[in-house]
């Protein structure tokens, strides 16, 4: 079984920075894409940033230039460095990973963490 755990959320003022971390553990043979999503109160969950196993990144226009996604394949972790935070960044942030559990099964399973709350005050 695979477990996804996020950490690093908290309360920060406008213009501040925060770094979110996500760790995958359990039965892991390899991890394909990883990403961060967020859901603000009363809104649908949206993509924030993704990163492929090869390191290619993609960002939502709203965070481009302010957020940076990175991963450490040796540690099965992905991070999201958030700078110049705005009140509209307030949301629960979720980590997503597509994981191949064993060498014998080529399929990937999409796994989610339980989320970490980021609150940006003015």
Coordinates of N, CA and C in Angstrom, one line a residue:
X1 N 0.8 -1.2 0.0 CA 0.0 0.0 0.0 C 0.9 1.2 0.0
X2 N 0.3 2.3 -0.6 CA 1.0 3.6 -0.7 C 0.4 4.6 0.2
X3 N 1.2 5.4 0.9 CA 0.7 6.5 1.7 C 1.3 7.8 1.3
X4 N 0.5 8.8 1.2 CA 0.9 10.1 0.8 C 0.6 11.1 2.0
X5 N 1.7 11.8 2.4 CA 1.5 12.7 3.5 C 2.1 14.1 3.2
X6 N 1.3 15.1 3.3 CA 1.7 16.5 3.1 C 2.0 17.2 4.4
X7 N 2.9 18.2 4.4 CA 3.2 18.9 5.5 C 3.7 20.3 5.1
X8 N 3.7 21.3 6.0 CA 4.2 22.6 5.7 C 3.2 23.7 5.7
X9 N 1.9 23.4 5.7 CA 0.9 24.4 5.6 C 0.9 25.2 6.9
X10 N 0.2 26.3 6.8 CA 0.2 27.2 8.0 C -0.4 28.6 7.6
X11 N -0.2 29.5 8.5 CA -0.7 30.9 8.4 C 0.5 31.8 8.0
X12 N 0.3 32.6 7.0 CA 1.4 33.5 6.5 C 0.7 34.8 6.0
X13 N 1.5 35.8 6.1 CA 1.0 37.1 5.7 C 1.2 37.3 4.2
X14 N 0.4 38.2 3.6 CA 0.6 38.5 2.2 C 2.0 38.9 1.9
X15 N 2.6 38.3 0.8 CA 3.9 38.5 0.4 C 4.9 37.6 1.0
X16 N 4.5 36.8 2.0 CA 5.4 35.8 2.6 C 5.6 34.6 1.8
X17 N 6.3 33.7 2.4 CA 6.7 32.4 1.7 C 6.4 31.2 2.6
X18 N 6.2 30.1 1.9 CA 5.9 28.9 2.6 C 6.3 27.7 1.7
X19 N 6.8 26.7 2.3 CA 7.3 25.5 1.6 C 6.5 24.3 2.0
X20 N 5.8 23.7 1.0 CA 5.0 22.5 1.3 C 5.9 21.2 0.9
X21 N 5.7 20.2 1.6 CA 6.4 18.9 1.3 C 5.4 17.8 1.3
X22 N 5.8 16.8 0.5 CA 4.9 15.7 0.3 C 5.8 14.4 0.2
X23 N 5.5 13.4 1.0 CA 6.3 12.2 1.1 C 5.5 11.0 0.7
X24 N 5.9 10.2 -0.2 CA 5.2 9.0 -0.5 C 6.0 7.8 0.1
X25 N 5.3 6.9 0.7 CA 5.9 5.7 1.3 C 5.1 4.5 1.1
X26 N 5.6 3.3 1.4 CA 4.9 2.1 1.2 C 5.5 1.3 0.0
X27 N 4.7 0.6 -0.7 CA 5.1 -0.2 -1.8 C 5.2 0.7 -3.0
X28 N 6.5 1.0 -3.4 CA 6.8 1.9 -4.5 C 7.9 1.4 -5.3
X29 N 7.6 1.1 -6.6 CA 8.6 0.7 -7.5 C 9.2 1.9 -8.2
X30 N 8.3 2.7 -8.7 CA 8.6 4.0 -9.3 C 7.4 4.9 -9.2
X31 N 7.7 6.2 -9.4 CA 6.7 7.2 -9.4 C 6.8 8.0 -10.7
X32 N 5.6 8.1 -11.4 CA 5.6 8.9 -12.6 C 5.4 10.3 -12.3
X33 N 4.3 10.9 -12.7 CA 4.0 12.3 -12.4 C 3.6 12.5 -11.0
X34 N 4.0 13.7 -10.5 CA 3.6 14.2 -9.2 C 3.1 15.6 -9.3
X35 N 2.2 16.0 -8.4 CA 1.7 17.3 -8.5 C 1.1 17.8 -7.3
X36 N 0.8 19.1 -7.3 CA 0.0 19.8 -6.2 C -1.2 20.4 -6.8
X37 N -2.3 20.2 -6.0 CA -3.6 20.7 -6.3 C -4.1 21.5 -5.1
X38 N -5.1 22.4 -5.3 CA -5.6 23.1 -4.2 C -7.1 23.3 -4.3
X39 N -7.8 23.4 -3.2 CA -9.2 23.7 -3.2 C -9.5 24.8 -2.2
X40 N -10.0 25.9 -2.7 CA -10.4 27.0 -1.8 C -11.8 26.8 -1.4
X41 N -12.2 27.4 -0.3 CA -13.6 27.3 0.2 C -14.6 27.7 -0.9
X42 N -15.6 26.8 -1.1 CA -16.6 27.0 -2.1 C -16.2 26.9 -3.6
X43 N -15.0 26.4 -3.8 CA -14.5 26.3 -5.2 C -14.1 24.8 -5.5
X44 N -14.0 24.5 -6.8 CA -13.5 23.2 -7.2 C -12.0 23.1 -7.0
X45 N -11.6 21.8 -6.9 CA -10.1 21.6 -6.8 C -9.5 21.9 -8.1
X46 N -8.3 22.6 -8.1 CA -7.7 23.0 -9.3 C -6.2 22.6 -9.3
X47 N -5.6 22.4 -10.4 CA -4.2 22.1 -10.6 C -3.4 23.3 -10.2
X48 N -2.3 23.1 -9.5 CA -1.4 24.2 -9.2 C -0.1 24.0 -9.9
X49 N 0.5 22.8 -9.8 CA 1.7 22.5 -10.5 C 1.9 21.0 -10.6
X50 N 2.6 20.6 -11.7 CA 2.9 19.2 -11.9 C 4.4 19.1 -12.3
X51 N 4.9 17.9 -12.0 CA 6.3 17.6 -12.5 C 6.4 16.2 -12.9
X52 N 7.0 15.9 -14.0 CA 7.1 14.5 -14.5 C 8.3 13.9 -13.9
X53 N 8.4 12.6 -14.2 CA 9.6 11.8 -13.6 C 10.9 12.3 -14.2
X54 N 10.8 12.9 -15.4 CA 12.0 13.5 -16.0 C 12.3 14.9 -15.6
X55 N 11.4 15.5 -14.8 CA 11.7 16.9 -14.3 C 10.9 18.0 -15.1
X56 N 10.1 17.7 -16.1 CA 9.4 18.7 -16.8 C 8.3 19.2 -15.9
X57 N 8.1 20.5 -15.8 CA 7.1 21.1 -14.9 C 6.0 21.9 -15.7
X58 N 4.9 22.0 -15.0 CA 3.8 22.8 -15.6 C 3.1 23.5 -14.4
X59 N 2.8 24.8 -14.6 CA 2.2 25.6 -13.6 C 0.9 26.2 -14.1
X60 N 0.0 26.4 -13.1 CA -1.2 27.2 -13.4 C -0.8 28.7 -13.6
X61 N -1.5 29.4 -14.5 CA -1.1 30.7 -14.8 C -1.1 31.6 -13.5
X62 N -2.0 31.3 -12.6 CA -2.1 32.1 -11.4 C -0.9 32.0 -10.4
X63 N -0.1 31.0 -10.6 CA 1.1 30.8 -9.7 C 2.4 30.9 -10.4
X64 N 2.4 30.9 -11.7 CA 3.6 30.9 -12.5 C 4.5 32.1 -12.1
X65 N 5.7 31.8 -11.8 CA 6.7 32.9 -11.4 C 6.8 33.1 -9.9
X66 N 5.8 32.5 -9.2 CA 5.8 32.7 -7.7 C 6.0 31.3 -7.0
X67 N 5.5 30.2 -7.6 CA 5.7 28.9 -7.1 C 6.7 28.1 -7.9
X68 N 7.4 27.2 -7.2 CA 8.3 26.3 -7.8 C 8.1 24.9 -7.3
X69 N 7.9 23.9 -8.2 CA 7.7 22.6 -7.8 C 9.0 21.8 -8.0
X70 N 9.4 20.9 -7.2 CA 10.6 20.1 -7.3 C 10.4 18.7 -6.7
X71 N 11.2 17.8 -7.1 CA 11.1 16.5 -6.5 C 12.5 15.8 -6.3
X72 N 12.5 14.9 -5.4 CA 13.7 14.1 -5.0 C 13.3 12.7 -5.2
X73 N 13.7 12.1 -6.3 CA 13.3 10.7 -6.7 C 13.9 9.7 -5.7
X74 N 15.0 10.0 -5.2 CA 15.7 9.1 -4.2 C 14.9 9.0 -2.9
X75 N 14.2 10.1 -2.5 CA 13.5 10.2 -1.3 C 12.0 10.0 -1.5
X76 N 11.5 9.9 -2.7 CA 10.1 9.9 -3.0 C 9.3 11.1 -2.5
X77 N 9.9 12.2 -2.7 CA 9.2 13.4 -2.2 C 9.0 14.5 -3.3
X78 N 8.1 15.3 -3.1 CA 7.9 16.5 -4.0 C 7.6 17.7 -3.1
X79 N 8.1 18.8 -3.5 CA 7.9 20.0 -2.7 C 7.3 21.1 -3.5
X80 N 6.7 22.1 -2.9 CA 6.2 23.3 -3.5 C 6.7 24.5 -2.7
X81 N 7.6 25.2 -3.3 CA 8.0 26.5 -2.7 C 7.1 27.6 -3.2
X82 N 6.5 28.3 -2.2 CA 5.5 29.3 -2.6 C 6.0 30.6 -2.1
X83 N 6.2 31.5 -3.0 CA 6.7 32.9 -2.7 C 5.7 33.9 -3.1
X84 N 5.8 35.1 -2.5 CA 4.9 36.2 -2.8 C 3.5 35.8 -2.7
X85 N 3.1 35.2 -1.6 CA 1.8 34.6 -1.4 C 0.7 35.7 -1.4
X86 N -0.4 35.4 -1.9 CA -1.6 36.3 -1.9 C -2.7 35.7 -1.2
X87 N -3.7 36.5 -0.8 CA -4.9 35.9 -0.1 C -5.6 34.9 -0.9
X88 N -5.6 35.1 -2.2 CA -6.3 34.1 -3.1 C -5.6 32.8 -3.2
X89 N -4.4 32.7 -2.6 CA -3.7 31.4 -2.5 C -4.2 30.5 -1.4
X90 N -5.1 31.1 -0.5 CA -5.6 30.4 0.6 C -6.4 29.2 0.1
X91 N -6.1 28.0 0.6 CA -6.7 26.8 0.2 C -6.1 25.6 0.9
X92 N -6.8 24.5 0.7 CA -6.2 23.2 1.2 C -5.4 22.7 0.0
X93 N -4.2 22.4 0.2 CA -3.3 21.9 -0.8 C -3.1 20.4 -0.7
X94 N -3.3 19.7 -1.9 CA -3.2 18.3 -1.9 C -2.1 17.8 -2.8
X95 N -1.4 16.8 -2.4 CA -0.3 16.2 -3.1 C -0.9 15.0 -3.9
X96 N -0.5 14.9 -5.1 CA -0.9 13.8 -6.0 C 0.3 13.1 -6.6
X97 N 0.2 11.8 -6.7 CA 1.3 11.0 -7.3 C 0.8 9.8 -8.0
X98 N 1.3 9.5 -9.2 CA 1.0 8.3 -9.9 C 2.1 7.3 -9.7
X99 N 1.8 6.2 -9.0 CA 2.8 5.3 -8.5 C 2.7 3.9 -9.1
X100 N 3.8 3.4 -9.5 CA 3.9 2.0 -9.8 C 4.3 1.2 -8.6
X101 N 3.5 0.3 -8.1 CA 3.8 -0.4 -6.8 C 4.9 -1.4 -6.9
X102 N 4.9 -2.2 -7.9 CA 5.8 -3.3 -8.0 C 6.4 -3.4 -9.4
X103 N 7.5 -4.2 -9.5 CA 8.2 -4.4 -10.8 C 7.4 -5.4 -11.6
X104 N 6.4 -6.1 -11.1 CA 5.7 -7.1 -11.8 C 4.4 -6.5 -12.4
X105 N 3.9 -5.4 -11.9 CA 2.7 -4.8 -12.4 C 3.1 -3.4 -13.0
X106 N 2.9 -3.3 -14.3 CA 3.3 -2.1 -15.0 C 2.3 -0.9 -14.8
X107 N 1.2 -1.2 -14.2 CA 0.2 -0.1 -14.0 C 0.5 0.9 -13.0
X108 N 0.0 2.1 -13.1 CA 0.2 3.2 -12.1 C -1.1 3.5 -11.4
X109 N -1.0 3.7 -10.2 CA -2.2 4.1 -9.3 C -2.1 5.5 -8.9
X110 N -3.1 6.3 -9.1 CA -3.1 7.7 -8.7 C -3.5 7.8 -7.2
X111 N -2.6 8.4 -6.4 CA -2.7 8.5 -5.0 C -2.8 9.9 -4.5
X112 N -3.5 10.2 -3.5 CA -3.7 11.5 -3.0 C -3.4 11.6 -1.5
X113 N -2.9 12.7 -1.0 CA -2.8 12.9 0.4 C -4.0 13.5 0.9
X114 N -4.0 13.8 2.2 CA -5.2 14.3 2.9 C -5.3 15.8 2.9
X115 N -4.2 16.5 2.5 CA -4.2 17.9 2.3 C -3.6 18.6 3.5
X116 N -3.1 19.8 3.2 CA -2.6 20.7 4.3 C -3.1 22.1 4.0
X117 N -3.5 22.8 5.0 CA -4.2 24.1 4.9 C -3.1 25.2 4.8
X118 N -3.3 26.1 3.8 CA -2.5 27.3 3.7 C -3.4 28.5 3.8
X119 N -3.2 29.4 4.7 CA -4.0 30.6 4.9 C -3.1 31.8 4.8
X120 N -3.5 32.7 3.8 CA -2.7 33.9 3.6 C -3.5 35.1 4.0
X121 N -3.1 35.8 5.0 CA -3.8 36.9 5.6 C -3.2 38.2 5.0
X122 N -4.1 39.3 4.9 CA -3.6 40.6 4.4 C -3.1 41.4 5.6

